[in-house]
Coordinates of C-alpha atoms and ligand atoms in Angstrom, one line a residue:
M1 CA 4.8 9.9 -25.6
I2 CA 1.6 7.8 -23.8
E3 CA -1.8 9.5 -24.6
L4 CA -3.7 9.6 -21.0
K5 CA -7.3 8.5 -21.7
N6 CA -10.0 7.7 -19.1
W7 CA -12.0 4.3 -19.5
I8 CA -15.4 4.4 -18.8
G9 CA -18.4 2.0 -19.5
G10 CA -15.8 0.2 -21.8
A11 CA -15.0 3.5 -23.9
W12 CA -11.6 5.1 -23.8
T13 CA -12.3 8.7 -23.6
E14 CA -10.9 12.1 -23.4
G15 CA -10.8 13.8 -20.2
T16 CA -12.9 17.1 -19.9
G17 CA -10.8 18.5 -16.8
P18 CA -7.6 20.4 -16.4
R19 CA -4.3 18.9 -18.4
L20 CA -2.3 16.2 -16.7
E21 CA 1.1 15.7 -17.5
S22 CA 3.4 12.6 -16.0
V23 CA 6.7 13.6 -15.7
N24 CA 9.8 11.6 -15.5
P25 CA 11.5 12.6 -12.3
A26 CA 14.7 11.1 -13.3
N27 CA 15.3 13.4 -16.3
G28 CA 11.9 16.0 -16.3
E29 CA 10.8 14.5 -19.4
I30 CA 6.9 14.2 -19.7
I31 CA 6.2 10.6 -20.4
A32 CA 2.4 10.9 -20.7
A33 CA 0.1 13.4 -21.2
G34 CA -3.8 14.3 -21.4
S35 CA -6.7 15.9 -19.6
M36 CA -8.0 14.7 -16.1
A37 CA -11.5 13.4 -15.9
G38 CA -14.3 16.3 -15.3
T39 CA -16.3 15.6 -12.2
D40 CA -19.2 14.8 -14.8
Q41 CA -17.1 12.1 -16.3
A42 CA -16.0 10.9 -12.7
A43 CA -20.2 10.4 -12.0
E44 CA -20.4 8.6 -15.4
A45 CA -17.6 6.2 -14.4
A46 CA -19.4 5.5 -11.2
E47 CA -23.0 5.1 -13.0
A48 CA -21.3 2.8 -15.4
A49 CA -20.0 0.5 -13.0
A50 CA -23.1 0.6 -11.0
Q51 CA -24.9 -0.6 -14.4
A52 CA -22.3 -3.4 -14.9
F53 CA -22.6 -4.8 -11.3
G54 CA -25.6 -6.7 -11.6
G55 CA -24.1 -8.9 -14.6
W56 CA -20.9 -9.1 -13.0
R57 CA -21.7 -10.1 -9.7
R58 CA -24.3 -13.1 -11.1
K59 CA -21.2 -14.5 -13.1
S60 CA -20.1 -17.7 -11.3
Y61 CA -17.2 -17.4 -9.2
D62 CA -15.0 -19.6 -11.9
E63 CA -16.1 -17.1 -14.7
R64 CA -15.0 -14.4 -12.9
K65 CA -11.7 -16.0 -11.7
A66 CA -11.0 -16.9 -15.5
V67 CA -10.7 -13.1 -16.4
I68 CA -8.5 -12.6 -13.1
E69 CA -6.4 -15.4 -14.5
R70 CA -6.1 -14.2 -17.7
F71 CA -5.2 -10.7 -16.8
A72 CA -2.3 -12.2 -14.6
E73 CA -1.0 -14.3 -17.6
I74 CA -0.7 -10.8 -19.5
A75 CA 0.8 -9.5 -16.8
A76 CA 3.5 -12.4 -16.3
E77 CA 4.0 -12.0 -20.4
R78 CA 4.8 -8.1 -20.2
K79 CA 6.4 -7.8 -17.1
D80 CA 9.6 -6.3 -18.5
E81 CA 7.4 -3.8 -20.5
M82 CA 5.5 -2.7 -17.2
A83 CA 8.6 -2.5 -15.1
R84 CA 10.0 0.0 -17.5
L85 CA 7.0 2.1 -17.4
I86 CA 7.2 2.0 -13.3
A87 CA 10.7 3.0 -13.6
Q88 CA 10.0 5.8 -15.8
E89 CA 7.3 7.3 -14.2
T90 CA 8.1 6.6 -10.3
G91 CA 11.9 7.1 -10.9
K92 CA 12.6 3.5 -8.9
A93 CA 15.5 1.7 -10.1
L94 CA 14.8 -1.1 -12.9
W95 CA 15.4 -3.9 -10.5
D96 CA 13.0 -2.4 -8.2
A97 CA 10.1 -1.7 -10.6
T98 CA 10.7 -5.5 -11.8
T99 CA 9.9 -6.7 -8.4
E100 CA 6.8 -4.5 -8.4
A101 CA 5.5 -5.6 -12.2
G102 CA 6.2 -9.2 -10.6
G103 CA 3.8 -8.5 -7.9
I104 CA 1.0 -7.4 -10.3
A105 CA 1.0 -10.7 -11.9
G106 CA 1.3 -12.7 -8.8
K107 CA -1.5 -11.1 -7.1
A108 CA -4.2 -13.1 -8.7
A109 CA -3.1 -16.5 -7.4
L110 CA -2.6 -15.0 -3.7
A111 CA -6.0 -13.3 -4.0
V112 CA -7.9 -16.5 -5.3
A113 CA -6.3 -18.5 -2.4
S114 CA -7.3 -15.7 0.1
Y115 CA -10.9 -15.6 -1.2
E116 CA -11.2 -19.2 -0.8
E117 CA -9.7 -19.3 2.8
R118 CA -11.7 -16.4 4.2
T119 CA -14.9 -15.5 2.2
P120 CA -16.3 -18.8 0.7
T121 CA -19.6 -20.1 1.3
R122 CA -19.6 -22.6 4.3
E123 CA -22.2 -24.6 5.5
K124 CA -22.6 -26.9 8.6
D125 CA -25.2 -28.9 10.1
N126 CA -26.3 -28.3 13.9
G127 CA -28.5 -31.5 13.9
Q128 CA -31.6 -29.8 13.4
L129 CA -30.7 -26.8 11.2
K130 CA -28.2 -26.0 8.4
L131 CA -26.1 -23.0 9.0
R132 CA -24.8 -21.2 6.2
I133 CA -22.4 -18.2 5.7
A134 CA -22.2 -16.7 2.2
H135 CA -20.4 -13.4 0.9
K136 CA -21.7 -10.8 -1.1
P137 CA -20.3 -8.2 -2.9
H138 CA -20.9 -4.5 -2.3
G139 CA -21.6 -3.0 -5.3
V140 CA -19.2 -0.2 -6.7
M141 CA -15.7 0.2 -5.3
V142 CA -13.6 3.4 -5.7
V143 CA -10.2 2.4 -5.6
I144 CA -7.8 5.5 -5.2
G145 CA -4.0 4.6 -5.6
P146 CA -0.7 6.2 -4.4
F147 CA 2.3 7.1 -6.8
N148 CA 4.8 4.8 -4.9
F149 CA 3.5 1.5 -6.0
P150 CA 1.3 2.4 -8.9
G151 CA 0.4 -0.7 -10.1
H152 CA 0.9 -3.2 -7.4
L153 CA -1.0 -1.7 -4.6
P154 CA -4.1 -0.6 -6.4
N155 CA -4.0 -4.0 -8.2
G156 CA -4.3 -5.7 -4.7
Q157 CA -7.5 -4.0 -4.2
I158 CA -8.9 -4.4 -7.4
I159 CA -8.6 -8.0 -8.1
P160 CA -10.0 -9.2 -4.8
S161 CA -13.0 -6.5 -5.3
L162 CA -13.6 -8.2 -8.7
L163 CA -13.1 -11.6 -7.6
A164 CA -15.7 -11.1 -5.0
G165 CA -18.0 -9.5 -7.4
N166 CA -18.0 -6.2 -7.3
T167 CA -17.4 -3.6 -10.2
V168 CA -14.4 -0.9 -9.6
V169 CA -13.7 2.8 -10.5
F170 CA -10.0 3.3 -10.5
K171 CA -8.3 6.8 -9.8
P172 CA -4.5 6.4 -10.2
S173 CA -2.1 8.8 -8.4
E174 CA -1.9 12.1 -10.6
Q175 CA 1.6 11.5 -10.4
T176 CA 1.7 8.3 -11.6
P177 CA -1.4 7.8 -14.4
A178 CA 0.3 5.9 -17.0
V179 CA 1.0 2.8 -15.2
G180 CA -2.7 2.8 -14.0
Q181 CA -3.9 3.2 -17.7
K182 CA -1.5 0.1 -18.7
M183 CA -3.0 -2.1 -16.3
C184 CA -6.5 -1.0 -17.5
E185 CA -5.7 -2.2 -21.1
W186 CA -4.5 -5.5 -19.9
W187 CA -7.8 -6.0 -18.4
E188 CA -9.7 -4.9 -21.7
E189 CA -7.5 -7.4 -23.3
A190 CA -8.4 -10.0 -20.8
G191 CA -12.0 -9.9 -21.8
L192 CA -13.4 -8.1 -18.9
P193 CA -16.7 -7.1 -19.7
A194 CA -17.3 -3.1 -20.2
G195 CA -17.9 -1.1 -17.0
C196 CA -16.8 -3.5 -14.5
L197 CA -13.6 -1.6 -14.2
N198 CA -13.5 2.2 -15.1
L199 CA -10.5 4.4 -14.9
V200 CA -10.7 8.2 -14.3
H201 CA -7.6 10.4 -14.2
G202 CA -7.2 13.5 -12.0
D203 CA -6.4 14.8 -8.7
R204 CA -8.4 15.2 -5.1
E205 CA -11.1 16.9 -7.0
V206 CA -11.9 14.0 -9.0
A207 CA -11.5 11.4 -6.2
Q208 CA -13.8 13.2 -4.0
A209 CA -16.3 13.4 -6.5
L210 CA -16.1 9.5 -6.8
I211 CA -16.1 9.1 -2.7
G212 CA -19.4 11.4 -2.5
H213 CA -21.3 9.5 -5.4
E214 CA -24.5 8.0 -4.1
K215 CA -23.9 4.7 -6.0
T216 CA -20.4 4.4 -4.4
A217 CA -20.4 1.3 -1.9
G218 CA -16.9 1.1 -0.9
V219 CA -13.5 3.5 -1.0
L220 CA -10.4 1.5 -0.9
F221 CA -7.4 4.1 -0.3
T222 CA -3.8 4.0 -0.1
G223 CA -1.7 7.0 0.4
G224 CA -0.8 9.5 3.2
L225 CA -2.5 10.3 6.5
P226 CA -3.8 14.0 5.3
A227 CA -5.7 12.4 2.4
G228 CA -6.7 9.4 4.4
R229 CA -8.1 11.8 6.9
A230 CA -10.0 13.8 4.6
I231 CA -11.5 10.8 3.1
H232 CA -12.6 9.7 6.5
Q233 CA -14.3 13.1 7.1
Q234 CA -15.9 12.9 3.9
L235 CA -17.5 9.8 4.6
A236 CA -18.8 10.7 8.1
G237 CA -22.2 9.7 8.6
R238 CA -21.9 7.1 5.8
P239 CA -21.7 3.9 7.8
D240 CA -23.0 2.0 4.8
V241 CA -19.9 2.7 2.7
M242 CA -16.9 0.2 3.1
L243 CA -13.9 2.3 3.9
A244 CA -10.6 0.9 4.0
L245 CA -7.4 3.4 4.4
E246 CA -3.9 1.8 3.9
L247 CA -2.0 5.0 5.3
G248 CA 1.8 5.6 6.2
G249 CA 3.9 4.8 9.3
N250 CA 6.9 6.0 11.4
N251 CA 8.3 2.7 11.6
P252 CA 10.9 1.7 14.2
L253 CA 14.0 -0.8 13.6
I254 CA 15.6 -1.9 16.9
V255 CA 19.1 -3.2 17.0
W256 CA 19.9 -5.0 20.1
D257 CA 22.6 -7.7 21.1
V258 CA 23.9 -8.4 17.4
A259 CA 27.6 -9.6 16.7
N260 CA 27.7 -8.9 12.9
A261 CA 27.1 -5.1 12.3
D262 CA 27.9 -5.1 8.8
D263 CA 25.1 -7.7 7.9
A264 CA 22.8 -5.4 10.3
A265 CA 23.8 -2.4 8.2
Q266 CA 22.8 -4.3 4.8
I267 CA 19.5 -5.0 6.5
I268 CA 19.1 -1.6 7.8
A269 CA 19.9 0.2 4.2
R270 CA 17.1 -2.1 3.0
S271 CA 14.7 -1.2 5.3
A272 CA 15.5 2.5 5.1
Y273 CA 16.7 3.6 1.9
I274 CA 15.2 1.1 -0.8
T275 CA 12.8 2.9 -3.2
S276 CA 14.6 6.0 -2.1
G277 CA 12.8 5.5 1.4
Q278 CA 9.3 5.8 -0.3
R279 CA 7.7 3.0 0.7
C280 CA 5.1 3.0 3.8
T281 CA 7.0 0.0 5.2
C282 CA 10.7 1.9 5.1
A283 CA 12.3 2.0 8.8
R284 CA 12.2 5.7 9.9
R285 CA 14.0 5.3 13.3
L286 CA 16.8 3.2 14.0
I287 CA 17.0 2.3 17.9
V288 CA 20.1 1.3 19.4
K289 CA 21.9 0.6 22.7
E290 CA 24.0 3.7 24.0
G291 CA 27.8 2.8 23.8
E292 CA 30.0 0.5 22.1
E293 CA 27.4 -1.7 20.4
G294 CA 25.2 1.0 19.0
D295 CA 28.4 3.3 17.8
R296 CA 29.6 -0.1 16.1
I297 CA 26.3 -0.4 14.2
I298 CA 25.9 3.3 13.3
K299 CA 29.5 3.3 12.1
A300 CA 28.4 0.4 10.0
V301 CA 25.5 2.0 8.3
A302 CA 27.5 5.3 7.9
D303 CA 30.2 3.5 6.2
L304 CA 27.7 1.7 3.9
I305 CA 25.7 5.0 2.6
P306 CA 28.4 6.0 0.1
Q307 CA 28.2 2.5 -1.6
L308 CA 24.6 2.8 -2.0
S309 CA 24.4 4.4 -5.4
V310 CA 21.9 6.7 -6.5
G311 CA 21.4 7.5 -10.3
D312 CA 19.7 7.0 -13.6
P313 CA 17.1 4.2 -12.8
L314 CA 17.5 2.7 -16.3
A315 CA 21.3 2.7 -16.4
E316 CA 22.9 -0.5 -17.4
D317 CA 24.9 -0.4 -14.3
Q318 CA 21.7 -0.5 -12.0
P319 CA 21.5 2.3 -9.2
F320 CA 20.7 1.1 -5.7
M321 CA 18.1 3.7 -5.8
G322 CA 16.6 6.6 -8.3
P323 CA 15.3 10.0 -7.4
L324 CA 12.5 10.8 -5.4
I325 CA 8.9 11.3 -7.1
S326 CA 9.6 14.9 -7.9
K327 CA 12.0 18.0 -7.3
E328 CA 9.2 19.1 -4.5
S329 CA 9.5 16.2 -2.9
A330 CA 12.9 16.5 -2.7
E331 CA 13.0 20.2 -1.6
N332 CA 10.3 19.1 1.2
A333 CA 12.6 16.1 2.4
L334 CA 15.7 18.3 2.5
K335 CA 13.6 21.2 4.8
A336 CA 12.2 18.5 7.0
Q337 CA 16.0 17.6 7.4
E338 CA 16.9 21.1 8.0
A339 CA 13.9 21.4 10.7
L340 CA 15.4 18.7 12.5
I341 CA 18.7 20.0 12.5
A342 CA 17.5 23.3 13.6
D343 CA 15.7 21.7 16.2
G344 CA 18.8 19.8 17.9
A345 CA 19.3 16.7 15.7
E346 CA 22.7 16.1 14.8
P347 CA 23.5 14.8 11.4
I348 CA 25.6 11.8 10.9
V349 CA 25.8 11.4 7.3
K350 CA 23.7 14.2 6.1
M351 CA 21.0 13.8 3.3
E352 CA 22.2 15.8 0.5
R353 CA 20.8 17.0 -3.1
S354 CA 22.5 14.8 -5.6
P355 CA 24.4 16.1 -8.6
A356 CA 22.2 13.4 -10.9
G357 CA 19.2 15.8 -10.9
P358 CA 16.6 18.3 -8.8
A359 CA 14.6 15.2 -7.8
Y360 CA 17.6 12.9 -6.5
V361 CA 18.7 12.9 -2.8
T362 CA 21.4 10.7 -1.1
P363 CA 20.5 8.7 1.7
G364 CA 20.8 10.4 5.0
L365 CA 21.6 9.0 8.9
I366 CA 20.5 11.9 11.3
D367 CA 20.8 11.4 15.3
V368 CA 17.5 12.6 17.2
T369 CA 18.5 11.5 20.5
A370 CA 19.0 14.8 22.1
M371 CA 15.6 16.1 20.6
G372 CA 13.4 14.0 22.7
D373 CA 9.6 14.9 22.6
K374 CA 10.6 17.6 20.0
D375 CA 11.2 14.9 17.1
P376 CA 8.0 15.2 15.5
D377 CA 6.0 11.9 14.9
E378 CA 5.9 12.7 10.9
E379 CA 6.6 10.5 8.1
V380 CA 9.1 11.8 6.0
F381 CA 8.8 10.0 2.7
A382 CA 12.5 10.1 1.9
P383 CA 15.9 8.0 2.5
L384 CA 16.1 9.7 5.9
L385 CA 16.9 7.4 9.0
K386 CA 16.9 8.6 12.4
V387 CA 18.8 7.4 15.3
I388 CA 17.9 7.1 18.8
R389 CA 20.1 5.9 21.4
V390 CA 18.4 4.4 24.8
K391 CA 19.9 2.7 27.5
T392 CA 17.6 -0.7 28.0
F393 CA 15.8 -2.9 26.0
D394 CA 12.5 -1.8 27.9
E395 CA 13.5 1.6 26.9
A396 CA 13.7 0.5 23.1
L397 CA 10.5 -1.0 23.0
D398 CA 8.6 2.2 24.6
E399 CA 10.3 4.2 22.1
A400 CA 9.4 1.7 19.4
N401 CA 5.9 2.1 20.5
D402 CA 6.2 5.8 20.8
T403 CA 4.1 6.7 17.5
R404 CA 0.6 7.3 16.7
F405 CA 1.1 4.9 13.6
G406 CA 1.8 1.4 13.7
L407 CA 2.5 0.1 10.3
A408 CA 5.6 -2.0 10.1
A409 CA 8.5 -2.6 12.8
A410 CA 11.4 -4.9 13.3
L411 CA 14.1 -6.3 15.3
L412 CA 17.6 -7.2 14.9
S413 CA 19.2 -9.5 17.1
D414 CA 21.0 -12.8 18.0
D415 CA 18.9 -13.6 21.1
E416 CA 15.7 -15.2 20.3
S417 CA 14.3 -14.0 23.7
L418 CA 14.1 -10.4 22.9
W419 CA 12.4 -11.4 19.6
E420 CA 9.7 -13.0 21.9
R421 CA 9.4 -10.0 23.9
F422 CA 9.6 -7.7 20.9
A423 CA 6.7 -9.8 19.5
G424 CA 4.8 -9.5 22.6
E425 CA 4.8 -5.9 23.3
I426 CA 5.3 -3.9 19.8
R427 CA 2.1 -2.3 18.3
A428 CA 2.5 -2.7 14.6
G429 CA 0.6 -4.8 12.1
I430 CA 4.0 -5.9 10.2
V431 CA 6.5 -7.2 12.8
N432 CA 9.6 -9.0 11.4
W433 CA 12.8 -10.4 13.3
N434 CA 16.2 -10.4 11.5
R435 CA 14.6 -9.3 8.2
Q436 CA 13.8 -5.9 6.7
T437 CA 10.7 -3.7 7.6
T438 CA 10.0 -3.6 4.0
G439 CA 8.8 -6.2 1.2
A440 CA 5.9 -7.7 3.2
S441 CA 4.5 -11.0 1.8
G442 CA 1.2 -10.5 0.0
A443 CA 0.3 -14.0 1.4
M444 CA -0.3 -12.4 4.9
P445 CA -2.4 -9.3 5.8
F446 CA -0.8 -5.8 5.3
G447 CA -1.7 -3.0 7.3
G448 CA -1.7 -1.7 11.1
P449 CA -3.2 -0.1 14.0
G450 CA -3.2 3.6 15.0
L451 CA -3.0 6.2 12.3
S452 CA -1.7 3.7 9.8
G453 CA -5.3 2.8 8.7
N454 CA -8.4 2.0 9.9
H455 CA -8.5 -1.6 10.7
R456 CA -9.2 -2.8 7.3
P457 CA -5.8 -4.4 6.2
A458 CA -5.0 -5.2 2.6
G459 CA -2.9 -8.1 1.4
S460 CA -4.6 -11.4 2.1
Y461 CA -7.1 -9.8 4.3
A462 CA -8.5 -7.6 1.1
A463 CA -10.9 -10.6 0.6
D464 CA -12.6 -9.4 3.9
F465 CA -13.2 -5.7 2.8
A466 CA -14.1 -6.9 -0.5
A467 CA -17.5 -8.8 0.8
W468 CA -19.7 -8.4 3.3
P469 CA -21.2 -11.7 5.1
M470 CA -24.8 -13.3 5.0
A471 CA -25.4 -15.8 7.8
S472 CA -28.8 -18.1 7.2
M473 CA -30.4 -20.7 9.2
M474 CA -32.0 -23.3 7.1
S475 CA -34.7 -25.9 7.6
E476 CA -35.0 -28.5 5.0
G477 CA -38.3 -30.2 4.0
P478 CA -42.0 -29.0 4.0
L479 CA -42.5 -26.0 6.1
K480 CA -43.6 -26.5 9.5
D481 CA -43.5 -24.5 12.7
D482 CA -42.7 -26.9 15.3
Q483 CA -41.1 -24.4 17.6
A484 CA -42.7 -24.1 21.1
V485 CA -43.6 -20.5 21.9
P486 CA -44.7 -19.9 25.8
G487 CA -48.0 -18.6 26.2
R488 CA -49.6 -19.6 22.8
K489 CA -52.7 -21.6 23.2
A490 CA -52.9 -24.9 21.0
Ligands
LIG501 N1 -0.1 1.6 4.0 C1 -0.1 1.2 2.9 O1 -0.5 0.2 2.5 C2 0.6 2.4 2.0 C3 0.8 3.7 2.2 N2 1.3 4.7 1.5 C4 1.3 5.9 2.2 O2 1.2 6.9 0.7 C5 2.0 7.7 1.0 C6 2.6 8.0 -0.5 O3 1.8 8.3 -1.5 P1 1.2 9.6 -2.2 O4 0.7 9.0 -3.5 O5 2.2 10.7 -1.9 O6 -0.1 9.8 -1.1 P2 -1.3 10.7 -1.4 O7 -2.0 10.7 0.0 O8 -0.7 12.3 -1.2 O9 -2.1 10.3 -2.6 C7 -2.8 9.5 -2.8 C8 -4.2 9.3 -3.7 O10 -4.9 10.1 -2.6 C9 -5.8 11.1 -3.8 N3 -5.8 12.1 -2.8 C10 -5.2 13.3 -2.5 N4 -5.8 13.9 -1.6 C11 -7.1 13.7 -1.6 C12 -8.1 13.9 -0.8 N5 -8.3 14.9 0.2 N6 -9.3 13.2 -0.8 C13 -9.4 12.2 -1.6 N7 -8.1 11.8 -2.6 C14 -7.1 12.5 -2.1 C15 -4.5 11.7 -4.6 O11 -4.9 12.1 -5.7 C16 -3.9 10.0 -5.0 O12 -4.6 9.4 -5.9 C17 2.8 7.9 1.8 O13 2.1 8.4 2.9 C18 3.1 6.3 2.3 O14 3.0 5.8 3.5 C19 1.9 4.2 0.2 C20 1.8 2.9 -0.1 C21 1.1 2.0 1.0
LIG502 O1 -0.2 -6.7 -0.6 C1 0.7 -7.2 -0.5 O2 1.0 -7.8 -1.6 C2 2.0 -6.9 0.1 C3 2.2 -5.4 0.5 C4 3.5 -5.0 0.0 O3 3.9 -5.5 -1.2 N1 4.2 -3.9 0.4 C5 5.3 -3.6 -0.2 C6 4.7 -2.1 -0.5 C7 4.1 -1.1 0.4 C8 4.9 0.5 0.8 O4 5.5 0.2 1.3 O5 4.2 1.2 -0.1 C9 6.3 -3.7 1.0 O6 6.0 -4.2 2.2 O7 7.6 -3.1 0.9

């Protein structure tokens, strides 16, 4: 079993808070245990990061980049070890966890490219003056991670932060602390100076202590809307703190004028059911044409569902998907489905408990057309896809945009002119044509409008929230005031 420890100022320290256990949702085994940090230890971590800031920001960009590249080499060498740990801790199928582990290693090169494209120092001459735009680190960045991508997503905030010269306190999700700890061990091995990255384990109380600490200059959060809102409220009146919120979605997928229903069904399944529906980019609403075409698409998805195997994430014969993160999460998802049915939804393929174990559910497909406005605009973080039938493409667009969120959307269509209309009118940050809603590219921004965040996208735009711009006008040569001012006597 992995012993959970906090990493504060370069020292691995026992937590003084409540006991923390990380449970493998596939079989209920405890895979890691220890204690959460006390709130005093959270404060120590923020102080350690503040102390390390001066030394780290004064290192040259190339020196910082070298440490980050060493971390990436370790992550690439140990990808399989990380993939196994991710699979055990999250319940993701090993093939899925392997993709995440590969993303951890790949982030360094992407972040370097983004930094150099978006926030390098630039100078230009306007004839009389030199103009310079430089970028400065904020200071101590608090990174609060989710369970569903416990490595890749916080890593996508830690690396750009460090590259820009910030120092970091990282609090992984209490449901997946071991993956976060493993990444910190690799940073230590890569030679990151003490205090530049600190790890504190804990729940909301520890997060709140970090967010409210006087030395905290930025909060980079990935998680659900309720927690994102609470953080936004905690920081009300603190415009000096950089806040980047990467929240959930209620993502639409329109299928319109498609000849090949079976191929469409494969893409729909990858959008809705990958990672057991536990991706913020998962499609939640399938919008189809009323009548024969819609029926054909729905039938193709319903026929595909029994072929999507659900089982042990580490089985030799890999399943399509593993369990949800916990038994409670499975129970909540089934309750959400029952509430929809009670309010008029018609199950096409019911999401069911799986015999594989209490955290497992099977993919579900449910027609909510008759519910109209009674269909709640909420994210159900599970493999449940709602079907909505509409008459026209205009109605499909209106339906797709009828959400408070705005993270991801996709159109499956053989008609390019529909794609151009979709791209022009859809309100979402990640918008694809004939591709699944999931599996975003790290070479592009990652985030969206509405309640999916606060307009601080991650991905390649993480460079922007990792640094602030400084604009300078520079006049070379000996000081001479040669600017005429009206009303000044010579
Ligand atoms: N837009 C994006 O980039 C992504 C968004 N997500 C969203 O994350 C959610 C799933 O992840 P979960 O781990 O269940 O999210 P969560 O919101 O329950 O927890 C995320 C983190 O927030 C902390 N936390 C919880 N309440 C808090 C509070 N009041 N103040 C401060 N911190 C608090 C937790 O300890 C955890 O570390 C889904 O809603 C999903 O859509 C997940 C991945 C990517
Ligand atoms: O920042 C990046 O490198 C790209 C973001 C990314 O990998 N997104 C994943 C998972 C995020 C989630 O849905 O929870 C995706 O688009 O599938």
